[in-house]
Amino acid sequence: QVRLVESGGGSVQAGGSLRLSCAASGYSYSKYCMGWFRQAPGKEREGVAVINNFGVPTYYADSVKARFTISQDNAKNTLYLQMNSLKPEDTAMYYCAARSWVGTCAWYSKFYNSWGQGTQVTVSS
């Protein structure tokens, strides 16, 4: 199982930006799917963005398209989520997730089996 540690969350005003980081360690496989998920109180955990083993983003939630960008730095074993033009509805606990690559990288949470502890993002109006 991959160990994942998120950082970069915080409280910002609407329209502001944050960059989340996910440091990965303990790789057991050469290829992984990685993604960002978020969960607000009382709501189901939802996929935000997914990147495949080739470093190509394969999924963005409609609500974050054109505002969020997922990327990775393989040399640093770090996944990023650049969040711009933040809205109050983006407020949630954000989680990094990973799973060994099996030919496809899904956008739903049940697909992933390694999770970070989460980092809180709060956007005020």
CSV table of N, CA and C in Angstrom, one decimal:
chain,number,residue,atom,x,y,z
A,1,GLN,N,0.8,-1.2,0.0
A,1,GLN,CA,0.0,0.0,0.0
A,1,GLN,C,0.9,1.2,0.0
A,2,VAL,N,0.5,2.2,-0.8
A,2,VAL,CA,1.2,3.5,-0.9
A,2,VAL,C,0.8,4.4,0.3
A,3,ARG,N,1.8,5.0,0.9
A,3,ARG,CA,1.5,6.0,1.9
A,3,ARG,C,1.4,7.4,1.3
A,4,LEU,N,0.3,8.0,1.6
A,4,LEU,CA,0.0,9.3,1.0
A,4,LEU,C,-0.3,10.4,2.1
A,5,VAL,N,0.4,11.5,1.9
A,5,VAL,CA,0.2,12.6,2.9
A,5,VAL,C,-0.1,13.9,2.1
A,6,GLU,N,-1.3,14.4,2.4
A,6,GLU,CA,-1.7,15.7,1.7
A,6,GLU,C,-1.3,16.9,2.5
A,7,SER,N,-1.1,18.0,1.8
A,7,SER,CA,-0.8,19.2,2.5
A,7,SER,C,-1.3,20.4,1.6
A,8,GLY,N,-1.3,21.6,2.1
A,8,GLY,CA,-1.7,22.7,1.3
A,8,GLY,C,-3.0,23.3,1.5
A,9,GLY,N,-3.9,22.6,2.2
A,9,GLY,CA,-5.2,23.1,2.5
A,9,GLY,C,-5.2,24.4,3.4
A,10,GLY,N,-6.3,25.0,3.5
A,10,GLY,CA,-6.4,26.2,4.3
A,10,GLY,C,-7.7,26.9,4.0
A,11,SER,N,-7.8,28.1,4.6
A,11,SER,CA,-9.0,29.0,4.4
A,11,SER,C,-8.7,30.1,3.5
A,12,VAL,N,-9.5,30.3,2.5
A,12,VAL,CA,-9.3,31.4,1.5
A,12,VAL,C,-10.6,32.0,1.2
A,13,GLN,N,-10.5,33.2,0.6
A,13,GLN,CA,-11.7,33.9,0.1
A,13,GLN,C,-12.1,33.4,-1.2
A,14,ALA,N,-13.3,33.5,-1.6
A,14,ALA,CA,-13.8,33.1,-2.9
A,14,ALA,C,-13.0,33.9,-3.9
A,15,GLY,N,-12.7,33.1,-5.0
A,15,GLY,CA,-11.8,33.7,-6.0
A,15,GLY,C,-10.4,33.5,-5.9
A,16,GLY,N,-10.0,33.0,-4.7
A,16,GLY,CA,-8.6,32.8,-4.4
A,16,GLY,C,-8.1,31.4,-4.9
A,17,SER,N,-6.8,31.1,-4.6
A,17,SER,CA,-6.2,29.9,-5.1
A,17,SER,C,-5.5,29.2,-4.0
A,18,LEU,N,-5.4,27.9,-4.2
A,18,LEU,CA,-4.7,27.0,-3.3
A,18,LEU,C,-4.0,25.9,-4.2
A,19,ARG,N,-2.9,25.4,-3.7
A,19,ARG,CA,-2.2,24.3,-4.4
A,19,ARG,C,-2.0,23.2,-3.4
A,20,LEU,N,-2.7,22.1,-3.6
A,20,LEU,CA,-2.6,21.0,-2.7
A,20,LEU,C,-1.5,20.1,-3.2
A,21,SER,N,-0.8,19.4,-2.3
A,21,SER,CA,0.2,18.5,-2.6
A,21,SER,C,-0.1,17.2,-1.9
A,22,CYS,N,0.4,16.1,-2.5
A,22,CYS,CA,0.2,14.8,-2.0
A,22,CYS,C,1.6,14.1,-2.2
A,23,ALA,N,2.3,13.8,-1.1
A,23,ALA,CA,3.5,13.2,-1.1
A,23,ALA,C,3.3,11.7,-1.0
A,24,ALA,N,3.9,10.9,-1.9
A,24,ALA,CA,3.7,9.5,-1.9
A,24,ALA,C,5.0,8.7,-1.6
A,25,SER,N,4.8,7.6,-0.9
A,25,SER,CA,6.0,6.8,-0.5
A,25,SER,C,5.5,5.4,-0.4
A,26,GLY,N,6.5,4.5,-0.3
A,26,GLY,CA,6.2,3.1,-0.2
A,26,GLY,C,5.6,2.4,-1.4
A,27,TYR,N,6.0,2.8,-2.5
A,27,TYR,CA,5.5,2.3,-3.8
A,27,TYR,C,5.8,0.8,-3.8
A,28,SER,N,4.8,0.0,-4.2
A,28,SER,CA,5.0,-1.5,-4.4
A,28,SER,C,4.9,-1.8,-5.9
A,29,TYR,N,4.4,-0.9,-6.7
A,29,TYR,CA,4.2,-1.1,-8.1
A,29,TYR,C,4.8,0.0,-8.9
A,30,SER,N,5.1,-0.3,-10.1
A,30,SER,CA,5.8,0.7,-11.0
A,30,SER,C,4.8,1.7,-11.5
A,31,LYS,N,3.5,1.4,-11.6
A,31,LYS,CA,2.5,2.2,-12.3
A,31,LYS,C,1.3,2.4,-11.4
A,32,TYR,N,0.8,3.6,-11.2
A,32,TYR,CA,-0.4,3.9,-10.4
A,32,TYR,C,-1.3,4.8,-11.1
A,33,CYS,N,-2.6,4.7,-10.7
A,33,CYS,CA,-3.6,5.7,-10.9
A,33,CYS,C,-3.6,6.5,-9.7
A,34,MET,N,-3.7,7.8,-9.8
A,34,MET,CA,-3.8,8.7,-8.7
A,34,MET,C,-4.9,9.7,-8.9
A,35,GLY,N,-5.6,10.1,-7.8
A,35,GLY,CA,-6.7,11.1,-8.0
A,35,GLY,C,-6.9,11.9,-6.7
A,36,TRP,N,-7.6,13.0,-6.9
A,36,TRP,CA,-8.1,13.8,-5.8
A,36,TRP,C,-9.5,13.7,-5.6
A,37,PHE,N,-10.0,13.5,-4.4
A,37,PHE,CA,-11.4,13.4,-4.1
A,37,PHE,C,-11.7,14.4,-3.0
A,38,ARG,N,-12.9,14.7,-2.8
A,38,ARG,CA,-13.3,15.6,-1.8
A,38,ARG,C,-14.6,15.2,-1.1
A,39,GLN,N,-14.8,15.5,0.1
A,39,GLN,CA,-16.0,15.2,0.8
A,39,GLN,C,-16.4,16.3,1.7
A,40,ALA,N,-17.6,16.8,1.5
A,40,ALA,CA,-18.2,17.8,2.4
A,40,ALA,C,-19.1,17.1,3.4
A,41,PRO,N,-19.3,17.7,4.6
A,41,PRO,CA,-20.2,17.1,5.6
A,41,PRO,C,-21.6,16.7,5.0
A,42,GLY,N,-21.9,15.4,5.3
A,42,GLY,CA,-23.2,15.0,4.8
A,42,GLY,C,-23.3,14.6,3.4
A,43,LYS,N,-22.2,14.6,2.7
A,43,LYS,CA,-22.2,14.3,1.3
A,43,LYS,C,-21.3,13.2,1.0
A,44,GLU,N,-21.5,12.5,-0.1
A,44,GLU,CA,-20.7,11.4,-0.6
A,44,GLU,C,-19.3,11.9,-1.1
A,45,ARG,N,-18.3,11.1,-0.9
A,45,ARG,CA,-17.0,11.5,-1.4
A,45,ARG,C,-17.1,11.4,-2.9
A,46,GLU,N,-16.6,12.5,-3.5
A,46,GLU,CA,-16.7,12.6,-5.0
A,46,GLU,C,-15.3,12.8,-5.6
A,47,GLY,N,-15.2,12.3,-6.8
A,47,GLY,CA,-14.0,12.4,-7.6
A,47,GLY,C,-13.8,13.9,-8.0
A,48,VAL,N,-12.7,14.4,-7.9
A,48,VAL,CA,-12.4,15.8,-8.4
A,48,VAL,C,-11.5,15.7,-9.6
A,49,ALA,N,-10.5,15.0,-9.6
A,49,ALA,CA,-9.6,14.8,-10.8
A,49,ALA,C,-8.8,13.6,-10.7
A,50,VAL,N,-8.5,13.0,-11.8
A,50,VAL,CA,-7.7,11.7,-11.9
A,50,VAL,C,-6.6,11.9,-12.9
A,51,ILE,N,-5.4,11.3,-12.6
A,51,ILE,CA,-4.3,11.3,-13.6
A,51,ILE,C,-3.8,9.9,-13.7
A,52,ASN,N,-3.5,9.4,-14.9
A,52,ASN,CA,-3.1,8.1,-15.1
A,52,ASN,C,-1.6,7.9,-15.0
A,53,ASN,N,-1.2,6.6,-15.3
A,53,ASN,CA,0.2,6.3,-15.1
A,53,ASN,C,1.1,6.9,-16.2
A,54,PHE,N,0.5,7.5,-17.2
A,54,PHE,CA,1.3,8.2,-18.2
A,54,PHE,C,1.4,9.7,-17.9
A,55,GLY,N,0.8,10.1,-16.8
A,55,GLY,CA,0.8,11.5,-16.4
A,55,GLY,C,-0.2,12.3,-17.1
A,56,VAL,N,-1.2,11.7,-17.7
A,56,VAL,CA,-2.3,12.4,-18.4
A,56,VAL,C,-3.5,12.5,-17.6
A,57,PRO,N,-4.0,13.7,-17.4
A,57,PRO,CA,-5.3,13.8,-16.6
A,57,PRO,C,-6.4,13.1,-17.5
A,58,THR,N,-7.2,12.3,-16.8
A,58,THR,CA,-8.3,11.5,-17.5
A,58,THR,C,-9.6,11.9,-17.0
A,59,TYR,N,-9.7,12.7,-15.9
A,59,TYR,CA,-11.0,13.0,-15.4
A,59,TYR,C,-11.0,14.3,-14.6
A,60,TYR,N,-11.9,15.2,-14.8
A,60,TYR,CA,-12.2,16.3,-14.0
A,60,TYR,C,-13.7,16.4,-13.8
A,61,ALA,N,-14.1,16.6,-12.5
A,61,ALA,CA,-15.5,16.8,-12.3
A,61,ALA,C,-16.0,18.1,-13.0
A,62,ASP,N,-17.2,18.0,-13.5
A,62,ASP,CA,-17.7,19.2,-14.2
A,62,ASP,C,-17.6,20.5,-13.4
A,63,SER,N,-17.8,20.3,-12.1
A,63,SER,CA,-17.8,21.5,-11.3
A,63,SER,C,-16.5,22.2,-11.1
A,64,VAL,N,-15.4,21.5,-11.5
A,64,VAL,CA,-14.0,22.1,-11.3
A,64,VAL,C,-13.3,22.3,-12.6
A,65,LYS,N,-13.9,21.8,-13.7
A,65,LYS,CA,-13.2,22.0,-15.0
A,65,LYS,C,-12.9,23.4,-15.3
A,66,ALA,N,-11.7,23.7,-15.9
A,66,ALA,CA,-11.2,25.0,-16.2
A,66,ALA,C,-10.8,25.8,-15.0
A,67,ARG,N,-11.0,25.3,-13.8
A,67,ARG,CA,-10.5,25.9,-12.6
A,67,ARG,C,-9.4,25.1,-11.8
A,68,PHE,N,-9.5,23.8,-11.9
A,68,PHE,CA,-8.5,23.0,-11.2
A,68,PHE,C,-7.7,22.3,-12.2
A,69,THR,N,-6.4,22.0,-11.8
A,69,THR,CA,-5.5,21.3,-12.7
A,69,THR,C,-4.8,20.2,-11.8
A,70,ILE,N,-4.8,19.0,-12.3
A,70,ILE,CA,-4.1,17.9,-11.6
A,70,ILE,C,-2.8,17.7,-12.3
A,71,SER,N,-1.7,17.5,-11.6
A,71,SER,CA,-0.4,17.2,-12.2
A,71,SER,C,0.4,16.4,-11.2
A,72,GLN,N,1.6,15.9,-11.7
A,72,GLN,CA,2.4,15.2,-10.8
A,72,GLN,C,3.9,15.4,-11.2
A,73,ASP,N,4.7,15.3,-10.2
A,73,ASP,CA,6.2,15.4,-10.4
A,73,ASP,C,6.7,14.0,-10.0
A,74,ASN,N,7.0,13.2,-11.0
A,74,ASN,CA,7.5,11.9,-10.7
A,74,ASN,C,8.8,11.8,-9.9
A,75,ALA,N,9.7,12.8,-10.2
A,75,ALA,CA,11.0,12.8,-9.5
A,75,ALA,C,10.8,13.0,-8.0
A,76,LYS,N,9.8,13.8,-7.7
A,76,LYS,CA,9.5,14.1,-6.3
A,76,LYS,C,8.4,13.2,-5.7
A,77,ASN,N,7.9,12.3,-6.5
A,77,ASN,CA,6.8,11.4,-6.0
A,77,ASN,C,5.7,12.2,-5.4
A,78,THR,N,5.3,13.3,-6.1
A,78,THR,CA,4.3,14.2,-5.5
A,78,THR,C,3.2,14.5,-6.5
A,79,LEU,N,2.0,14.4,-6.1
A,79,LEU,CA,0.8,14.8,-6.8
A,79,LEU,C,0.3,16.1,-6.4
A,80,TYR,N,-0.2,16.9,-7.4
A,80,TYR,CA,-0.6,18.3,-7.1
A,80,TYR,C,-2.0,18.5,-7.6
A,81,LEU,N,-2.7,19.4,-6.9
A,81,LEU,CA,-4.0,19.9,-7.4
A,81,LEU,C,-4.0,21.4,-7.3
A,82,GLN,N,-3.8,22.1,-8.4
A,82,GLN,CA,-3.9,23.6,-8.4
A,82,GLN,C,-5.3,24.0,-8.5
A,83,MET,N,-5.8,24.7,-7.6
A,83,MET,CA,-7.2,25.2,-7.5
A,83,MET,C,-7.2,26.7,-7.6
A,84,ASN,N,-7.9,27.1,-8.7
A,84,ASN,CA,-8.0,28.6,-8.9
A,84,ASN,C,-9.5,28.9,-8.9
A,85,SER,N,-9.8,30.2,-8.8
A,85,SER,CA,-11.1,30.7,-8.8
A,85,SER,C,-12.0,29.9,-7.8
A,86,LEU,N,-11.5,29.7,-6.6
A,86,LEU,CA,-12.3,28.9,-5.7
A,86,LEU,C,-13.6,29.5,-5.3
A,87,LYS,N,-14.6,28.6,-5.1
A,87,LYS,CA,-15.9,29.0,-4.7
A,87,LYS,C,-16.3,28.4,-3.4
A,88,PRO,N,-17.2,29.0,-2.7
A,88,PRO,CA,-17.6,28.4,-1.4
A,88,PRO,C,-18.0,26.9,-1.5
A,89,GLU,N,-18.6,26.5,-2.6
A,89,GLU,CA,-19.0,25.1,-2.8
A,89,GLU,C,-17.9,24.2,-2.9
A,90,ASP,N,-16.6,24.7,-3.1
A,90,ASP,CA,-15.5,23.9,-3.1
A,90,ASP,C,-15.0,23.4,-1.7
A,91,THR,N,-15.6,24.0,-0.7
A,91,THR,CA,-15.3,23.7,0.7
A,91,THR,C,-15.5,22.2,1.0
A,92,ALA,N,-14.5,21.5,1.4
A,92,ALA,CA,-14.5,20.1,1.7
A,92,ALA,C,-13.2,19.6,2.2
A,93,MET,N,-13.2,18.4,2.7
A,93,MET,CA,-11.9,17.7,3.0
A,93,MET,C,-11.5,17.1,1.7
A,94,TYR,N,-10.2,17.4,1.3
A,94,TYR,CA,-9.7,16.9,0.1
A,94,TYR,C,-8.7,15.7,0.4
A,95,TYR,N,-8.9,14.6,-0.4
A,95,TYR,CA,-8.1,13.4,-0.2
A,95,TYR,C,-7.3,13.1,-1.4
A,96,CYS,N,-6.2,12.6,-1.2
A,96,CYS,CA,-5.4,12.0,-2.3
A,96,CYS,C,-5.6,10.5,-2.3
A,97,ALA,N,-5.7,9.9,-3.4
A,97,ALA,CA,-5.9,8.4,-3.5
A,97,ALA,C,-5.0,7.8,-4.6
A,98,ALA,N,-4.7,6.5,-4.4
A,98,ALA,CA,-3.9,5.8,-5.4
A,98,ALA,C,-4.4,4.3,-5.5
A,99,ARG,N,-4.1,3.8,-6.7
A,99,ARG,CA,-4.3,2.3,-6.9
A,99,ARG,C,-3.4,1.9,-8.0
A,100,SER,N,-2.9,0.7,-7.9
A,100,SER,CA,-2.1,0.1,-9.0
A,100,SER,C,-2.8,0.2,-10.3
A,101,TRP,N,-2.1,0.5,-11.4
A,101,TRP,CA,-2.7,0.6,-12.7
A,101,TRP,C,-3.1,-0.8,-13.2
A,102,VAL,N,-4.3,-0.9,-13.7
A,102,VAL,CA,-4.9,-2.1,-14.2
A,102,VAL,C,-5.4,-1.9,-15.6
A,103,GLY,N,-4.9,-1.0,-16.3
A,103,GLY,CA,-5.3,-0.7,-17.7
A,103,GLY,C,-6.2,0.5,-17.8
A,104,THR,N,-6.8,1.0,-16.7
A,104,THR,CA,-7.6,2.1,-16.7
A,104,THR,C,-7.6,2.8,-15.4
A,105,CYS,N,-7.9,4.0,-15.3
A,105,CYS,CA,-8.0,4.8,-14.0
A,105,CYS,C,-9.4,5.3,-13.9
A,106,ALA,N,-10.1,4.8,-12.9
A,106,ALA,CA,-11.5,5.2,-12.7
A,106,ALA,C,-11.6,6.5,-11.9
A,107,TRP,N,-12.8,7.1,-12.0
A,107,TRP,CA,-13.1,8.3,-11.4
A,107,TRP,C,-13.9,8.2,-10.1
A,108,TYR,N,-14.2,7.0,-9.7
A,108,TYR,CA,-15.0,6.8,-8.4
A,108,TYR,C,-14.1,6.3,-7.3
A,109,SER,N,-14.5,6.6,-6.1
A,109,SER,CA,-13.7,6.4,-4.9
A,109,SER,C,-13.4,4.9,-4.6
A,110,LYS,N,-14.4,4.1,-4.9
A,110,LYS,CA,-14.2,2.7,-4.6
A,110,LYS,C,-13.1,2.0,-5.3
A,111,PHE,N,-12.7,2.6,-6.4
A,111,PHE,CA,-11.6,2.0,-7.2
A,111,PHE,C,-10.3,2.1,-6.5
A,112,TYR,N,-10.1,3.0,-5.6
A,112,TYR,CA,-8.8,3.3,-5.0
A,112,TYR,C,-8.7,2.6,-3.6
A,113,ASN,N,-7.5,2.2,-3.3
A,113,ASN,CA,-7.3,1.4,-2.1
A,113,ASN,C,-6.2,2.0,-1.2
A,114,SER,N,-5.6,3.1,-1.6
A,114,SER,CA,-4.7,3.9,-0.8
A,114,SER,C,-5.2,5.3,-0.6
A,115,TRP,N,-5.2,5.8,0.6
A,115,TRP,CA,-5.8,7.1,0.9
A,115,TRP,C,-4.9,7.9,1.8
A,116,GLY,N,-4.8,9.2,1.6
A,116,GLY,CA,-4.2,10.1,2.6
A,116,GLY,C,-5.2,10.4,3.7
A,117,GLN,N,-4.7,11.2,4.6
A,117,GLN,CA,-5.5,11.6,5.8
A,117,GLN,C,-6.4,12.8,5.5
A,118,GLY,N,-6.2,13.4,4.4
A,118,GLY,CA,-7.0,14.5,4.0
A,118,GLY,C,-6.5,15.9,4.4
A,119,THR,N,-6.8,16.9,3.7
A,119,THR,CA,-6.5,18.3,4.1
A,119,THR,C,-7.7,19.2,3.8
A,120,GLN,N,-8.0,20.0,4.8
A,120,GLN,CA,-9.3,20.8,4.7
A,120,GLN,C,-9.1,22.0,3.9
A,121,VAL,N,-10.1,22.2,3.0
A,121,VAL,CA,-10.2,23.4,2.2
A,121,VAL,C,-11.5,24.2,2.6
A,122,THR,N,-11.3,25.4,3.0
A,122,THR,CA,-12.5,26.2,3.3
A,122,THR,C,-12.5,27.5,2.5
A,123,VAL,N,-13.6,27.7,1.8
A,123,VAL,CA,-13.6,28.9,0.9
A,123,VAL,C,-14.8,29.8,1.4
A,124,SER,N,-14.5,31.0,1.8
A,124,SER,CA,-15.5,31.9,2.3
A,124,SER,C,-15.9,32.8,1.2
A,125,SER,N,-17.2,33.3,1.3
A,125,SER,CA,-17.8,34.2,0.4
A,125,SER,C,-17.4,35.6,0.7
